[in-house]
Short mmCIF file of C-alpha atoms in Angstrom, two decimals:
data_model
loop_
_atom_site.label_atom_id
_atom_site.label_comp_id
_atom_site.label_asym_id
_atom_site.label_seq_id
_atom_site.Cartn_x
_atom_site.Cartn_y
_atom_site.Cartn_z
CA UNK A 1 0.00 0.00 0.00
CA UNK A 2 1.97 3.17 -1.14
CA UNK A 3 1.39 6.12 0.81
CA UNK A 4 0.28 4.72 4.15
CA UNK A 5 0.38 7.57 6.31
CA UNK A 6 -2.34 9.45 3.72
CA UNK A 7 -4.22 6.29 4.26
CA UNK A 8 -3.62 6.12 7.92
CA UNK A 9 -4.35 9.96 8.02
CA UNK A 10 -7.79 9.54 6.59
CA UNK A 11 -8.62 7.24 9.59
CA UNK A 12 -6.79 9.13 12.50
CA UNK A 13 -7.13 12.79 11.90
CA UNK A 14 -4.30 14.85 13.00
CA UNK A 15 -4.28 12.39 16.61
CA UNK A 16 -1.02 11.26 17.46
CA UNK A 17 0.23 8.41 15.66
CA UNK A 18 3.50 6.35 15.41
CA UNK A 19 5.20 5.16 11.96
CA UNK A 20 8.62 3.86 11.35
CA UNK A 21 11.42 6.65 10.13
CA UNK A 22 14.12 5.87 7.93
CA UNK A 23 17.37 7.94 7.55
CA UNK A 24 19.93 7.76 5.30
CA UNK A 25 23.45 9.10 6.52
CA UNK A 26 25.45 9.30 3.22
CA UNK A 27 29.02 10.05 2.54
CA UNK A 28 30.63 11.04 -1.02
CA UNK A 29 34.03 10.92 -1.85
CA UNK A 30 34.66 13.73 -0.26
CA UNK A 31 33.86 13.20 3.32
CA UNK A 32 30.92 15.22 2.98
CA UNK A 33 27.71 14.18 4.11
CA UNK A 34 24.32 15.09 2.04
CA UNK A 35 21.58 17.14 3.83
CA UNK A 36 18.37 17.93 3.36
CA UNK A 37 16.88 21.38 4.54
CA UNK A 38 13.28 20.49 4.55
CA UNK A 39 10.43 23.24 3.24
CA UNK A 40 7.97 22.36 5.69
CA UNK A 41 9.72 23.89 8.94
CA UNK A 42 13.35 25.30 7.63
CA UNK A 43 15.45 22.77 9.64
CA UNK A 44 17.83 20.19 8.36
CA UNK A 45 17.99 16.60 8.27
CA UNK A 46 19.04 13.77 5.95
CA UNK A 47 16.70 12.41 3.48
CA UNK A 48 14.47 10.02 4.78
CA UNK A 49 10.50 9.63 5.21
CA UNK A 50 8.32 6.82 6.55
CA UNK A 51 8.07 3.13 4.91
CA UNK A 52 4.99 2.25 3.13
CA UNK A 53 2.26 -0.88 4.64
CA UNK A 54 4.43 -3.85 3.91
CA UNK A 55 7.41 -2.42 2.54
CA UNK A 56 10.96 -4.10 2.85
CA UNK A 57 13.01 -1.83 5.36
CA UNK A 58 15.88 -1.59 2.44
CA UNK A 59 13.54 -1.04 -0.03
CA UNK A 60 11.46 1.58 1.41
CA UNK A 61 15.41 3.38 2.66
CA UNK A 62 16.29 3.26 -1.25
CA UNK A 63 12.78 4.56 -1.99
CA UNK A 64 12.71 7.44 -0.02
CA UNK A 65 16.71 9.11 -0.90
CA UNK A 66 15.62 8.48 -4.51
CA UNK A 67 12.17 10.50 -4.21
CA UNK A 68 14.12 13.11 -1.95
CA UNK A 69 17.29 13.31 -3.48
CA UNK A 70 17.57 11.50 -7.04
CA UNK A 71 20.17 9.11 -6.16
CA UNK A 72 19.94 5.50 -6.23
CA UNK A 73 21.77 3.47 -3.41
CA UNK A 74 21.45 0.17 -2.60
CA UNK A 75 24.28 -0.86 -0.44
CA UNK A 76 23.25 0.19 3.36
CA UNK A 77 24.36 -0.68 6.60
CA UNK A 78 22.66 0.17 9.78
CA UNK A 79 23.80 2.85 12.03
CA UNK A 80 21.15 3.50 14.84
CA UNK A 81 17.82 3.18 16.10
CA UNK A 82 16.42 5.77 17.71
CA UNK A 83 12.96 6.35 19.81
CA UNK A 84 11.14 8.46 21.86
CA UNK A 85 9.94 11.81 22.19
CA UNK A 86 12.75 13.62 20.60
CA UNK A 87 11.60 11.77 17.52
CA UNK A 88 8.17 13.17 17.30
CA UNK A 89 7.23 16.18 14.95
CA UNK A 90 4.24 18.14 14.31
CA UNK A 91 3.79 19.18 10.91
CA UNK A 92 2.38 22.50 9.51
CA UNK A 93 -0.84 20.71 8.95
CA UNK A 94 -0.63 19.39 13.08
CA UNK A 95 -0.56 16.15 12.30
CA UNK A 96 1.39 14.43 14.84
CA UNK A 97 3.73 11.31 14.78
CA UNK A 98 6.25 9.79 17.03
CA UNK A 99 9.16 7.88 14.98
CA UNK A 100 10.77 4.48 15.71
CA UNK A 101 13.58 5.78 13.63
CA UNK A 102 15.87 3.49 11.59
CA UNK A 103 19.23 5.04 10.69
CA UNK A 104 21.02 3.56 7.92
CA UNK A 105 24.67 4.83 5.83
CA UNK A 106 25.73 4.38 2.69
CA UNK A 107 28.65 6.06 1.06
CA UNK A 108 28.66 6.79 -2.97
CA UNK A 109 30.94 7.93 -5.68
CA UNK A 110 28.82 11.80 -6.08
CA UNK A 111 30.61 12.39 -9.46
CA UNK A 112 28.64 9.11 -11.10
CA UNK A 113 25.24 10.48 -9.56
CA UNK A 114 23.54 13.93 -9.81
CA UNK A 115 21.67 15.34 -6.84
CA UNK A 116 17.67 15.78 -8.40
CA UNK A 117 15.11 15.58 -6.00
CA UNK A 118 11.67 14.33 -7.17
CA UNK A 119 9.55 15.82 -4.51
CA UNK A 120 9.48 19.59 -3.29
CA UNK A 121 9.70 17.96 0.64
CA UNK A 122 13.31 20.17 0.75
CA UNK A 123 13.96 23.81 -0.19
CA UNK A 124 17.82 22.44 -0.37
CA UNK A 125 19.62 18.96 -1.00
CA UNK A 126 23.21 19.39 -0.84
CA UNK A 127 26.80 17.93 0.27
CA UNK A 128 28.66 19.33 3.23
CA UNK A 129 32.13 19.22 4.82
CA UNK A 130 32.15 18.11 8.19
CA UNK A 131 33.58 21.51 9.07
CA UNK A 132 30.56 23.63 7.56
CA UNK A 133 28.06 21.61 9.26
CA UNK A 134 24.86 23.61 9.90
CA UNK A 135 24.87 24.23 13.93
CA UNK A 136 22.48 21.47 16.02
CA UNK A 137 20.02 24.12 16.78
CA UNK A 138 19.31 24.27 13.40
CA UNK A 139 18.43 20.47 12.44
CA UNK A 140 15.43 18.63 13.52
CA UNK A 141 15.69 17.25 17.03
CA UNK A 142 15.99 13.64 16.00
CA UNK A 143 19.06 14.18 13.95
CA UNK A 144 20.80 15.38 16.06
CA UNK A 145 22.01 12.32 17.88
CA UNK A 146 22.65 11.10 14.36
CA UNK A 147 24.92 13.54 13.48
CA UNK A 148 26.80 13.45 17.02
CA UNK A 149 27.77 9.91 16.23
CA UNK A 150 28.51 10.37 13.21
CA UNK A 151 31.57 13.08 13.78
CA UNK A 152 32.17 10.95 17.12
CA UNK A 153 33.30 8.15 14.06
CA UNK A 154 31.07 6.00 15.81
CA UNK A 155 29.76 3.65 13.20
CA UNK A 156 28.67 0.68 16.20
CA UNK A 157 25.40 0.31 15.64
CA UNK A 158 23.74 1.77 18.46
CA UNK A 159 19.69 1.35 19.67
CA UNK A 160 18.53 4.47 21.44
#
């Protein structure tokens, strides 16, 4: 069933609700990592969304940083799982929903792929240096344990 959460939506109202997150930490060539800064509240965050009524946890990963971002990855490994109320947003429309968050990482060759996002979920999809990271404030509160690990070089998988 694509689009779940519209389906789910339809049945819940804006009520709280909880769906499964997936993140996609990737690295180019570089060292840089690719962000996201999202239209609907101006923070950042790497591409991600939710996965679909019976979709394959890779699959829907893959799915989502190809809508967001245009790039097609298929190698992941897992990085973290995060919960909890840091991981719960209320959108513009106040819809509510509290992520189990699955964190994966993947790290491509940027120069065989162009950035070329299919939906209009960002206002920015870009690759960063470590050093000109945007600050914490400034990404959405779930991330930011992501990114924290992530400069720490801490690529154990860790469940949060």
């Amino acid at each position: 069933m694509k689009d779940y959460i519209k389906y789910l939506r339809s049945k819940i109202g804006h009520d709280p609700a909880l769906s499964v997150g997936l993140t996609a930490i990737i690295e180019n060539e570089k060292g840089e990592l690719l962000l996201e800064k999202r239209s609907d509240n101006g923070r950042y965050c790497f591409p991600g969304g939710g996965i679909d009524y019976e979709e394959k946890v890779l699959a829907g990963v893959s799915r989502e940083v190809e809508e967001e971002t245009g790039l097609k990855i298929k190698d992941w490994s897992l990085f973290m799982i995060t919960s909890g109320p840091e991981n719960t947003l209320t959108y513009p429309n106040t819809d509510v929903t509290n992520y189990v968050n699955l964190t994966f990482y993947a790290k491509i060759d940027s120069s065989t792929q162009k950035i070329s996002p299919e939906d209009h979920e960002s206002t920015a999809v870009f690759f960063c240096s470590k050093e000109k990271l945007p600050p914490l404030k400034d990404w959405l509160p779930g991330s930011t344990k992501m990114v924290k690990k992530y400069l720490q070089g801490d690529f154990s998988v860790k469940i949060d």
